[in-house]
Amino acid sequence: MIGTVHIVADTYAGGVPLAEVVRSGFVEGLHRGSVVVLDGTGAVVDAAGDVSAPIFPRSSNKPMQAVGMIRAGLPLTDPADLALVAASHAGEEFHLARVARLLADAGLDQEALHCPPDLPVGEQAREAVLRAGGGPTRIQMNCSGKHAGMLLTCRSARWPVEGYWRPEHPLQQRLRDAVEELTGEQAAAVGVDGCGAPVLALSLTGLARAYLRLVSAETGTVERTVADAMRAYPQIVGGTEADDTRLMRGVPGLLAKVGAEGVIAAALPGVGALALKIDDGAGRARMPVLSAALRRLGVEAPVLTEFTETPLFGGGLPVGATRPLW
């Protein structure tokens, strides 16, 4: 229940083998990690590894931060804009144009963003920039939508935009309140995310619990508004070929968001939720384990078959795969 505070352990103990790397029929490596699966009531129905100690969910925290921004006065009503605020976008043209418009509407430009200059994370978008002779910019950084939302929230709440990324800023205090309420946990640590904004340490169980609350909330609530926006515009949340975008397109009603270092969380209303972390941060193991976790909730869809294994190549030809053990 919201209002219940769950106590998490101090240190993440590490996970168990969740996926194996098979090359030419020979197992050449293992990916360890932790995963938790909740049913539609929020009860833990399956788990492996350490799911009660804190980890940094990284960008998987973004939907909860978006809830905090709206509660603090973020003046956006277009669901596509809200999806961008919760996005780790690929830097495609439609992403960049929307971020630029949000900033311009507030009388700002990309130099107001605290996120560092970067190339797009999307392979095709990055190659297009390089072919055109371009280089890193702040707006291309995959968290620029979140940072634009933070700036707009500060303007609406009449908070200073200077230092909006610092943990002690009133904006970040409000976002922390939202994250802790939705997870039912007090953040065990505050770090600096890759984009320069704070990242809060929470358990995988708390993360899954928060996603279930987002999709289970009543229509019209802030929580449901964020979940609906992301599910309505999955291509904005990630990108044309992003894993979470493809997953939301392929499983109707599913909310999903990846995070750096091998994290992903997902929830389906009336069915359940899950969260996982691959300890070494390997993206190739994340989706096969996620597919296995969703199947434990009885979810079946063609896209899960696509994600069941990550192909492994040798000499340009498929010679094996990363596949789930759990």
Coordinates of N, CA, C and O in Angstrom, one line a residue, residues 6 63 74 92 97 136 143-144 158 164 195 206 269 276 292 298 302 307 319:
H6 N 9.1 0.4 3.2 CA 9.8 -0.9 3.3 C 11.3 -0.6 3.5 O 11.9 0.3 2.9
P63 N 9.9 7.3 -15.1 CA 8.5 7.5 -15.0 C 8.1 8.1 -13.7 O 7.2 8.9 -13.6
L74 N 4.6 20.8 -13.6 CA 5.0 20.7 -15.0 C 3.8 21.0 -15.9 O 2.8 20.3 -15.9
E92 N 16.7 10.6 -32.5 CA 16.1 10.8 -33.8 C 15.5 12.2 -34.0 O 15.3 12.9 -33.0
A97 N 13.5 17.5 -32.3 CA 12.6 18.7 -32.6 C 11.6 18.9 -31.5 O 11.3 20.1 -31.1
P136 N 28.9 16.1 -30.8 CA 28.1 16.1 -29.6 C 27.4 17.4 -29.3 O 28.0 18.5 -29.5
C143 N 19.0 11.9 -22.3 CA 18.2 12.4 -21.2 C 17.7 13.9 -21.3 O 17.2 14.5 -20.4
S144 N 17.9 14.4 -22.5 CA 17.5 15.8 -22.7 C 16.0 16.1 -22.5 O 15.7 17.2 -22.1
R158 N 8.2 28.6 -10.2 CA 9.0 29.8 -9.8 C 10.2 29.4 -8.9 O 10.5 30.2 -8.0
Y164 N 19.3 23.4 -10.9 CA 18.1 22.5 -10.8 C 18.5 21.0 -10.7 O 17.6 20.3 -10.3
C195 N 23.6 11.6 -16.8 CA 23.2 12.9 -17.3 C 23.5 14.1 -16.4 O 23.2 15.2 -16.7
G206 N 11.1 -2.8 -4.9 CA 10.4 -1.4 -4.8 C 10.2 -0.9 -6.2 O 9.2 -0.3 -6.5
P269 N -1.2 -4.1 -16.4 CA -2.3 -4.0 -15.4 C -3.1 -5.3 -15.3 O -3.4 -5.9 -16.3
L276 N 14.5 -6.2 -13.1 CA 15.7 -7.0 -13.1 C 17.0 -6.1 -13.3 O 16.9 -5.0 -13.9
A292 N 11.8 -14.3 -20.2 CA 11.5 -15.4 -19.3 C 10.6 -14.9 -18.1 O 9.7 -15.7 -17.7
G298 N 2.5 -15.4 -17.3 CA 1.6 -15.9 -18.3 C 1.4 -15.0 -19.6 O 0.5 -15.2 -20.3
P302 N 4.4 -12.5 -29.8 CA 5.5 -12.7 -30.8 C 6.8 -12.0 -30.4 O 7.9 -12.5 -30.7
F307 N 12.8 -11.7 -28.5 CA 13.8 -11.3 -27.4 C 14.3 -12.5 -26.6 O 15.1 -12.4 -25.7
V319 N 26.4 -17.8 -34.8 CA 27.1 -19.0 -34.3 C 26.6 -19.4 -32.9 O 27.1 -20.4 -32.3

